[in-house]
PDB file of N, CA, C and O in Angstrom:
ATOM      1  N   UNK D 279      85.577 141.472-130.284  1.00  0.00           N
ATOM      2  CA  UNK D 279      85.659 140.142-130.834  1.00  0.00           C
ATOM      3  C   UNK D 279      86.232 140.198-132.253  1.00  0.00           C
ATOM      4  O   UNK D 279      86.985 139.308-132.626  1.00  0.00           O
ATOM      5  N   UNK D 280      85.870 141.235-132.990  1.00  0.00           N
ATOM      6  CA  UNK D 280      86.425 141.373-134.339  1.00  0.00           C
ATOM      7  C   UNK D 280      87.949 141.504-134.292  1.00  0.00           C
ATOM      8  O   UNK D 280      88.648 140.919-135.111  1.00  0.00           O
ATOM      9  N   UNK D 281      88.442 142.278-133.315  1.00  0.00           N
ATOM     10  CA  UNK D 281      89.885 142.434-133.158  1.00  0.00           C
ATOM     11  C   UNK D 281      90.544 141.084-132.878  1.00  0.00           C
ATOM     12  O   UNK D 281      91.560 140.731-133.479  1.00  0.00           O
ATOM     13  N   UNK D 282      89.976 140.330-131.973  1.00  0.00           N
ATOM     14  CA  UNK D 282      90.525 139.028-131.614  1.00  0.00           C
ATOM     15  C   UNK D 282      90.555 138.099-132.821  1.00  0.00           C
ATOM     16  O   UNK D 282      91.553 137.419-133.065  1.00  0.00           O
ATOM     17  N   UNK D 283      89.492 138.080-133.598  1.00  0.00           N
ATOM     18  CA  UNK D 283      89.451 137.229-134.780  1.00  0.00           C
ATOM     19  C   UNK D 283      90.442 137.699-135.844  1.00  0.00           C
ATOM     20  O   UNK D 283      91.068 136.885-136.519  1.00  0.00           O
ATOM     21  N   UNK D 284      90.577 138.986-135.987  1.00  0.00           N
ATOM     22  CA  UNK D 284      91.482 139.535-137.007  1.00  0.00           C
ATOM     23  C   UNK D 284      92.949 139.338-136.617  1.00  0.00           C
ATOM     24  O   UNK D 284      93.766 138.912-137.418  1.00  0.00           O
ATOM     25  N   UNK D 285      93.286 139.650-135.365  1.00  0.00           N
ATOM     26  CA  UNK D 285      94.680 139.630-134.922  1.00  0.00           C
ATOM     27  C   UNK D 285      95.150 138.264-134.429  1.00  0.00           C
ATOM     28  O   UNK D 285      96.359 138.024-134.364  1.00  0.00           O
ATOM     29  N   UNK D 286      94.210 137.405-134.036  1.00  0.00           N
ATOM     30  CA  UNK D 286      94.541 136.083-133.490  1.00  0.00           C
ATOM     31  C   UNK D 286      95.605 136.219-132.396  1.00  0.00           C
ATOM     32  O   UNK D 286      96.621 135.537-132.394  1.00  0.00           O
ATOM     33  N   UNK D 287      95.330 137.116-131.462  1.00  0.00           N
ATOM     34  CA  UNK D 287      96.316 137.491-130.449  1.00  0.00           C
ATOM     35  C   UNK D 287      96.359 136.563-129.234  1.00  0.00           C
ATOM     36  O   UNK D 287      97.192 136.748-128.347  1.00  0.00           O
ATOM     37  N   UNK D 288      95.499 135.573-129.187  1.00  0.00           N
ATOM     38  CA  UNK D 288      95.461 134.629-128.068  1.00  0.00           C
ATOM     39  C   UNK D 288      95.678 133.227-128.619  1.00  0.00           C
ATOM     40  O   UNK D 288      95.041 132.827-129.592  1.00  0.00           O
ATOM     41  N   UNK D 289      96.575 132.481-127.985  1.00  0.00           N
ATOM     42  CA  UNK D 289      96.808 131.102-128.421  1.00  0.00           C
ATOM     43  C   UNK D 289      95.807 130.171-127.748  1.00  0.00           C
ATOM     44  O   UNK D 289      95.171 130.530-126.756  1.00  0.00           O
ATOM     45  N   UNK D 290      95.696 128.978-128.275  1.00  0.00           N
ATOM     46  CA  UNK D 290      94.780 128.001-127.673  1.00  0.00           C
ATOM     47  C   UNK D 290      95.223 127.658-126.249  1.00  0.00           C
ATOM     48  O   UNK D 290      94.391 127.433-125.377  1.00  0.00           O
ATOM     49  N   UNK D 291      96.522 127.650-125.997  1.00  0.00           N
ATOM     50  CA  UNK D 291      97.020 127.379-124.634  1.00  0.00           C
ATOM     51  C   UNK D 291      96.633 128.502-123.676  1.00  0.00           C
ATOM     52  O   UNK D 291      96.238 128.240-122.535  1.00  0.00           O
ATOM     53  N   UNK D 292      96.748 129.747-124.121  1.00  0.00           N
ATOM     54  CA  UNK D 292      96.353 130.875-123.276  1.00  0.00           C
ATOM     55  C   UNK D 292      94.863 130.834-122.997  1.00  0.00           C
ATOM     56  O   UNK D 292      94.420 131.086-121.876  1.00  0.00           O
ATOM     57  N   UNK D 293      94.079 130.512-123.991  1.00  0.00           N
ATOM     58  CA  UNK D 293      92.627 130.430-123.832  1.00  0.00           C
ATOM     59  C   UNK D 293      92.270 129.308-122.861  1.00  0.00           C
ATOM     60  O   UNK D 293      91.394 129.470-122.012  1.00  0.00           O
ATOM     61  N   UNK D 294      92.954 128.197-122.959  1.00  0.00           N
ATOM     62  CA  UNK D 294      92.690 127.077-122.043  1.00  0.00           C
ATOM     63  C   UNK D 294      92.976 127.488-120.603  1.00  0.00           C
ATOM     64  O   UNK D 294      92.230 127.127-119.693  1.00  0.00           O
ATOM     65  N   UNK D 295      94.029 128.255-120.402  1.00  0.00           N
ATOM     66  CA  UNK D 295      94.365 128.707-119.058  1.00  0.00           C
ATOM     67  C   UNK D 295      93.313 129.672-118.521  1.00  0.00           C
ATOM     68  O   UNK D 295      93.023 129.670-117.326  1.00  0.00           O
ATOM     69  N   UNK D 296      92.719 130.483-119.393  1.00  0.00           N
ATOM     70  CA  UNK D 296      91.706 131.459-118.967  1.00  0.00           C
ATOM     71  C   UNK D 296      90.354 130.813-118.713  1.00  0.00           C
ATOM     72  O   UNK D 296      89.638 131.190-117.800  1.00  0.00           O
ATOM     73  N   UNK D 297      89.964 129.860-119.551  1.00  0.00           N
ATOM     74  CA  UNK D 297      88.599 129.347-119.519  1.00  0.00           C
ATOM     75  C   UNK D 297      88.491 127.880-119.140  1.00  0.00           C
ATOM     76  O   UNK D 297      87.391 127.344-119.064  1.00  0.00           O
ATOM     77  N   UNK D 298      89.624 127.221-118.950  1.00  0.00           N
ATOM     78  CA  UNK D 298      89.629 125.810-118.601  1.00  0.00           C
ATOM     79  C   UNK D 298      88.940 124.950-119.657  1.00  0.00           C
ATOM     80  O   UNK D 298      88.300 123.952-119.344  1.00  0.00           O
ATOM     81  N   UNK D 299      89.041 125.372-120.919  1.00  0.00           N
ATOM     82  CA  UNK D 299      88.534 124.596-122.053  1.00  0.00           C
ATOM     83  C   UNK D 299      89.639 124.551-123.088  1.00  0.00           C
ATOM     84  O   UNK D 299      90.128 125.588-123.528  1.00  0.00           O
ATOM     85  N   UNK D 300      90.049 123.353-123.461  1.00  0.00           N
ATOM     86  CA  UNK D 300      91.130 123.219-124.427  1.00  0.00           C
ATOM     87  C   UNK D 300      90.585 123.045-125.833  1.00  0.00           C
ATOM     88  O   UNK D 300      89.666 122.258-126.066  1.00  0.00           O
ATOM     89  N   UNK D 301      91.161 123.774-126.758  1.00  0.00           N
ATOM     90  CA  UNK D 301      90.800 123.645-128.165  1.00  0.00           C
ATOM     91  C   UNK D 301      91.857 122.861-128.928  1.00  0.00           C
ATOM     92  O   UNK D 301      91.708 122.608-130.101  1.00  0.00           O
ATOM     93  N   UNK D 302      92.941 122.512-128.278  1.00  0.00           N
ATOM     94  CA  UNK D 302      94.019 121.675-128.797  1.00  0.00           C
ATOM     95  C   UNK D 302      94.848 122.339-129.891  1.00  0.00           C
ATOM     96  O   UNK D 302      95.959 121.937-130.131  1.00  0.00           O
ATOM     97  N   UNK D 303      94.297 123.317-130.577  1.00  0.00           N
ATOM     98  CA  UNK D 303      95.046 123.992-131.649  1.00  0.00           C
ATOM     99  C   UNK D 303      94.417 125.356-131.899  1.00  0.00           C
ATOM    100  O   UNK D 303      93.212 125.536-131.736  1.00  0.00           O
ATOM    101  N   UNK D 304      95.243 126.302-132.298  1.00  0.00           N
ATOM    102  CA  UNK D 304      94.755 127.655-132.540  1.00  0.00           C
ATOM    103  C   UNK D 304      93.667 127.688-133.607  1.00  0.00           C
ATOM    104  O   UNK D 304      92.692 128.425-133.477  1.00  0.00           O
ATOM    105  N   UNK D 305      93.809 126.890-134.655  1.00  0.00           N
ATOM    106  CA  UNK D 305      92.797 126.899-135.722  1.00  0.00           C
ATOM    107  C   UNK D 305      91.423 126.486-135.204  1.00  0.00           C
ATOM    108  O   UNK D 305      90.407 127.035-135.619  1.00  0.00           O
ATOM    109  N   UNK D 306      91.390 125.508-134.305  1.00  0.00           N
ATOM    110  CA  UNK D 306      90.102 125.094-133.726  1.00  0.00           C
ATOM    111  C   UNK D 306      89.516 126.185-132.853  1.00  0.00           C
ATOM    112  O   UNK D 306      88.315 126.415-132.856  1.00  0.00           O
ATOM    113  N   UNK D 307      90.380 126.870-132.092  1.00  0.00           N
ATOM    114  CA  UNK D 307      89.926 127.971-131.252  1.00  0.00           C
ATOM    115  C   UNK D 307      89.285 129.059-132.106  1.00  0.00           C
ATOM    116  O   UNK D 307      88.172 129.498-131.828  1.00  0.00           O
ATOM    117  N   UNK D 308      89.972 129.468-133.153  1.00  0.00           N
ATOM    118  CA  UNK D 308      89.463 130.575-133.955  1.00  0.00           C
ATOM    119  C   UNK D 308      88.269 130.172-134.827  1.00  0.00           C
ATOM    120  O   UNK D 308      87.414 131.002-135.116  1.00  0.00           O
ATOM    121  N   UNK D 309      88.164 128.921-135.190  1.00  0.00           N
ATOM    122  CA  UNK D 309      86.960 128.458-135.890  1.00  0.00           C
ATOM    123  C   UNK D 309      85.754 128.548-134.943  1.00  0.00           C
ATOM    124  O   UNK D 309      84.673 128.990-135.345  1.00  0.00           O
ATOM    125  N   UNK D 310      85.952 128.146-133.697  1.00  0.00           N
ATOM    126  CA  UNK D 310      84.874 128.242-132.707  1.00  0.00           C
ATOM    127  C   UNK D 310      84.496 129.702-132.457  1.00  0.00           C
ATOM    128  O   UNK D 310      83.317 130.060-132.411  1.00  0.00           O
ATOM    129  N   UNK D 311      85.501 130.566-132.309  1.00  0.00           N
ATOM    130  CA  UNK D 311      85.219 131.986-132.066  1.00  0.00           C
ATOM    131  C   UNK D 311      84.507 132.624-133.256  1.00  0.00           C
ATOM    132  O   UNK D 311      83.625 133.458-133.071  1.00  0.00           O
ATOM    133  N   UNK D 312      84.850 132.215-134.468  1.00  0.00           N
ATOM    134  CA  UNK D 312      84.159 132.721-135.659  1.00  0.00           C
ATOM    135  C   UNK D 312      82.694 132.277-135.627  1.00  0.00           C
ATOM    136  O   UNK D 312      81.786 133.053-135.902  1.00  0.00           O
ATOM    137  N   UNK D 313      82.456 131.020-135.285  1.00  0.00           N
ATOM    138  CA  UNK D 313      81.078 130.527-135.176  1.00  0.00           C
ATOM    139  C   UNK D 313      80.317 131.285-134.086  1.00  0.00           C
ATOM    140  O   UNK D 313      79.142 131.615-134.253  1.00  0.00           O
ATOM    141  N   UNK D 314      80.982 131.548-132.974  1.00  0.00           N
ATOM    142  CA  UNK D 314      80.359 132.285-131.881  1.00  0.00           C
ATOM    143  C   UNK D 314      80.022 133.713-132.327  1.00  0.00           C
ATOM    144  O   UNK D 314      78.939 134.224-132.043  1.00  0.00           O
ATOM    145  N   UNK D 315      80.926 134.325-133.045  1.00  0.00           N
ATOM    146  CA  UNK D 315      80.688 135.670-133.584  1.00  0.00           C
ATOM    147  C   UNK D 315      79.460 135.654-134.509  1.00  0.00           C
ATOM    148  O   UNK D 315      78.598 136.524-134.425  1.00  0.00           O
ATOM    149  N   UNK D 316      79.393 134.636-135.366  1.00  0.00           N
ATOM    150  CA  UNK D 316      78.243 134.526-136.277  1.00  0.00           C
ATOM    151  C   UNK D 316      76.940 134.308-135.514  1.00  0.00           C
ATOM    152  O   UNK D 316      75.880 134.763-135.939  1.00  0.00           O
ATOM    153  N   UNK D 317      77.018 133.640-134.376  1.00  0.00           N
ATOM    154  CA  UNK D 317      75.836 133.462-133.540  1.00  0.00           C
ATOM    155  C   UNK D 317      75.409 134.797-132.920  1.00  0.00           C
ATOM    156  O   UNK D 317      74.237 135.160-132.932  1.00  0.00           O
ATOM    157  N   UNK D 318      76.375 135.538-132.379  1.00  0.00           N
ATOM    158  CA  UNK D 318      76.056 136.824-131.742  1.00  0.00           C
ATOM    159  C   UNK D 318      75.597 137.877-132.743  1.00  0.00           C
ATOM    160  O   UNK D 318      74.656 138.617-132.497  1.00  0.00           O
ATOM    161  N   UNK D 319      76.295 137.968-133.861  1.00  0.00           N
ATOM    162  CA  UNK D 319      76.077 139.091-134.774  1.00  0.00           C
ATOM    163  C   UNK D 319      75.562 138.694-136.152  1.00  0.00           C
ATOM    164  O   UNK D 319      75.253 139.562-136.961  1.00  0.00           O
ATOM    165  N   UNK D 320      75.493 137.416-136.422  1.00  0.00           N
ATOM    166  CA  UNK D 320      75.059 136.946-137.732  1.00  0.00           C
ATOM    167  C   UNK D 320      73.690 136.305-137.666  1.00  0.00           C
ATOM    168  O   UNK D 320      72.837 136.713-136.879  1.00  0.00           O
ATOM    169  N   UNK D 321      73.530 135.258-138.447  1.00  0.00           N
ATOM    170  CA  UNK D 321      72.210 134.633-138.543  1.00  0.00           C
ATOM    171  C   UNK D 321      72.156 133.214-137.978  1.00  0.00           C
ATOM    172  O   UNK D 321      71.237 132.474-138.267  1.00  0.00           O
ATOM    173  N   UNK D 322      73.142 132.844-137.166  1.00  0.00           N
ATOM    174  CA  UNK D 322      73.089 131.529-136.525  1.00  0.00           C
ATOM    175  C   UNK D 322      71.948 131.511-135.523  1.00  0.00           C
ATOM    176  O   UNK D 322      71.762 132.454-134.761  1.00  0.00           O
ATOM    177  N   UNK D 323      71.196 130.438-135.499  1.00  0.00           N
ATOM    178  CA  UNK D 323      70.038 130.319-134.605  1.00  0.00           C
ATOM    179  C   UNK D 323      70.406 129.787-133.228  1.00  0.00           C
ATOM    180  O   UNK D 323      69.745 130.087-132.251  1.00  0.00           O
ATOM    181  N   UNK D 324      71.453 128.963-133.153  1.00  0.00           N
ATOM    182  CA  UNK D 324      71.866 128.373-131.892  1.00  0.00           C
ATOM    183  C   UNK D 324      73.361 128.575-131.695  1.00  0.00           C
ATOM    184  O   UNK D 324      74.107 128.633-132.673  1.00  0.00           O
ATOM    185  N   UNK D 325      73.813 128.651-130.446  1.00  0.00           N
ATOM    186  CA  UNK D 325      75.245 128.843-130.215  1.00  0.00           C
ATOM    187  C   UNK D 325      76.044 127.613-130.647  1.00  0.00           C
ATOM    188  O   UNK D 325      75.527 126.488-130.604  1.00  0.00           O
ATOM    189  N   UNK D 326      77.293 127.820-131.042  1.00  0.00           N
ATOM    190  CA  UNK D 326      78.126 126.672-131.387  1.00  0.00           C
ATOM    191  C   UNK D 326      78.460 125.866-130.136  1.00  0.00           C
ATOM    192  O   UNK D 326      78.417 126.388-129.022  1.00  0.00           O
ATOM    193  N   UNK D 327      78.775 124.633-130.317  1.00  0.00           N
ATOM    194  CA  UNK D 327      79.116 123.751-129.202  1.00  0.00           C
ATOM    195  C   UNK D 327      80.617 123.813-128.967  1.00  0.00           C
ATOM    196  O   UNK D 327      81.411 123.583-129.885  1.00  0.00           O
ATOM    197  N   UNK D 328      80.988 124.151-127.746  1.00  0.00           N
ATOM    198  CA  UNK D 328      82.409 124.177-127.378  1.00  0.00           C
ATOM    199  C   UNK D 328      82.938 122.748-127.336  1.00  0.00           C
ATOM    200  O   UNK D 328      82.176 121.806-127.075  1.00  0.00           O
ATOM    201  N   UNK D 329      84.216 122.565-127.584  1.00  0.00           N
ATOM    202  CA  UNK D 329      84.769 121.206-127.560  1.00  0.00           C
ATOM    203  C   UNK D 329      84.738 120.612-126.161  1.00  0.00           C
ATOM    204  O   UNK D 329      84.784 121.332-125.166  1.00  0.00           O
ATOM    205  N   UNK D 330      84.661 119.318-126.120  1.00  0.00           N
ATOM    206  CA  UNK D 330      84.742 118.595-124.852  1.00  0.00           C
ATOM    207  C   UNK D 330      86.169 118.748-124.320  1.00  0.00           C
ATOM    208  O   UNK D 330      87.128 118.376-125.008  1.00  0.00           O
ATOM    209  N   UNK D 331      86.346 119.298-123.130  1.00  0.00           N
ATOM    210  CA  UNK D 331      87.700 119.533-122.626  1.00  0.00           C
ATOM    211  C   UNK D 331      88.500 118.256-122.381  1.00  0.00           C
ATOM    212  O   UNK D 331      89.716 118.287-122.309  1.00  0.00           O
ATOM    213  N   UNK D 332      87.820 117.117-122.314  1.00  0.00           N
ATOM    214  CA  UNK D 332      88.523 115.850-122.076  1.00  0.00           C
ATOM    215  C   UNK D 332      88.750 115.054-123.344  1.00  0.00           C
ATOM    216  O   UNK D 332      89.388 114.031-123.316  1.00  0.00           O
ATOM    217  N   UNK D 333      88.224 115.545-124.453  1.00  0.00           N
ATOM    218  CA  UNK D 333      88.372 114.818-125.721  1.00  0.00           C
ATOM    219  C   UNK D 333      89.784 114.990-126.270  1.00  0.00           C
ATOM    220  O   UNK D 333      90.353 116.071-126.171  1.00  0.00           O
ATOM    221  N   UNK D 334      90.320 113.948-126.854  1.00  0.00           N
ATOM    222  CA  UNK D 334      91.643 114.089-127.478  1.00  0.00           C
ATOM    223  C   UNK D 334      91.526 114.932-128.743  1.00  0.00           C
ATOM    224  O   UNK D 334      90.433 115.072-129.298  1.00  0.00           O
ATOM    225  N   UNK D 335      92.623 115.495-129.192  1.00  0.00           N
ATOM    226  CA  UNK D 335      92.559 116.306-130.417  1.00  0.00           C
ATOM    227  C   UNK D 335      92.183 115.433-131.612  1.00  0.00           C
ATOM    228  O   UNK D 335      92.508 114.255-131.651  1.00  0.00           O
ATOM    229  N   UNK D 336      91.495 116.033-132.555  1.00  0.00           N
ATOM    230  CA  UNK D 336      91.127 115.287-133.747  1.00  0.00           C
ATOM    231  C   UNK D 336      92.348 115.109-134.636  1.00  0.00           C
ATOM    232  O   UNK D 336      93.325 115.853-134.546  1.00  0.00           O
ATOM    233  N   UNK D 337      92.296 114.140-135.515  1.00  0.00           N
ATOM    234  CA  UNK D 337      93.406 113.895-136.426  1.00  0.00           C
ATOM    235  C   UNK D 337      93.607 115.076-137.376  1.00  0.00           C
ATOM    236  O   UNK D 337      94.700 115.295-137.873  1.00  0.00           O
ATOM    237  N   UNK D 338      92.560 115.850-137.616  1.00  0.00           N
ATOM    238  CA  UNK D 338      92.653 117.005-138.501  1.00  0.00           C
ATOM    239  C   UNK D 338      93.584 118.065-137.939  1.00  0.00           C
ATOM    240  O   UNK D 338      94.120 118.869-138.654  1.00  0.00           O
ATOM    241  N   UNK D 339      93.792 118.066-136.629  1.00  0.00           N
ATOM    242  CA  UNK D 339      94.634 119.079-136.001  1.00  0.00           C
ATOM    243  C   UNK D 339      96.116 118.775-136.185  1.00  0.00           C
ATOM    244  O   UNK D 339      96.954 119.609-135.910  1.00  0.00           O
ATOM    245  N   UNK D 340      96.430 117.571-136.610  1.00  0.00           N
ATOM    246  CA  UNK D 340      97.825 117.217-136.815  1.00  0.00           C
ATOM    247  C   UNK D 340      98.598 116.993-135.533  1.00  0.00           C
ATOM    248  O   UNK D 340      99.803 117.127-135.489  1.00  0.00           O
ATOM    249  N   UNK D 341      97.892 116.671-134.479  1.00  0.00           N
ATOM    250  CA  UNK D 341      98.556 116.465-133.192  1.00  0.00           C
ATOM    251  C   UNK D 341      98.588 115.003-132.856  1.00  0.00           C
ATOM    252  O   UNK D 341      97.855 114.231-133.249  1.00  0.00           O
TER     253      UNK D 341
END
């Protein structure tokens, strides 16, 4: 997971094809993965919430 976060070797489109969950933008994908990493290996008490696959992208994504 550290490699994936460091290298950012998977795009949000590739991830959507693998997991059937769209993050709409690479930055959202990697923010979620960072939160997930902090849950697994850090001090987060609860897992992060994955985005709703049917939700439109937020305005922050610039889409």
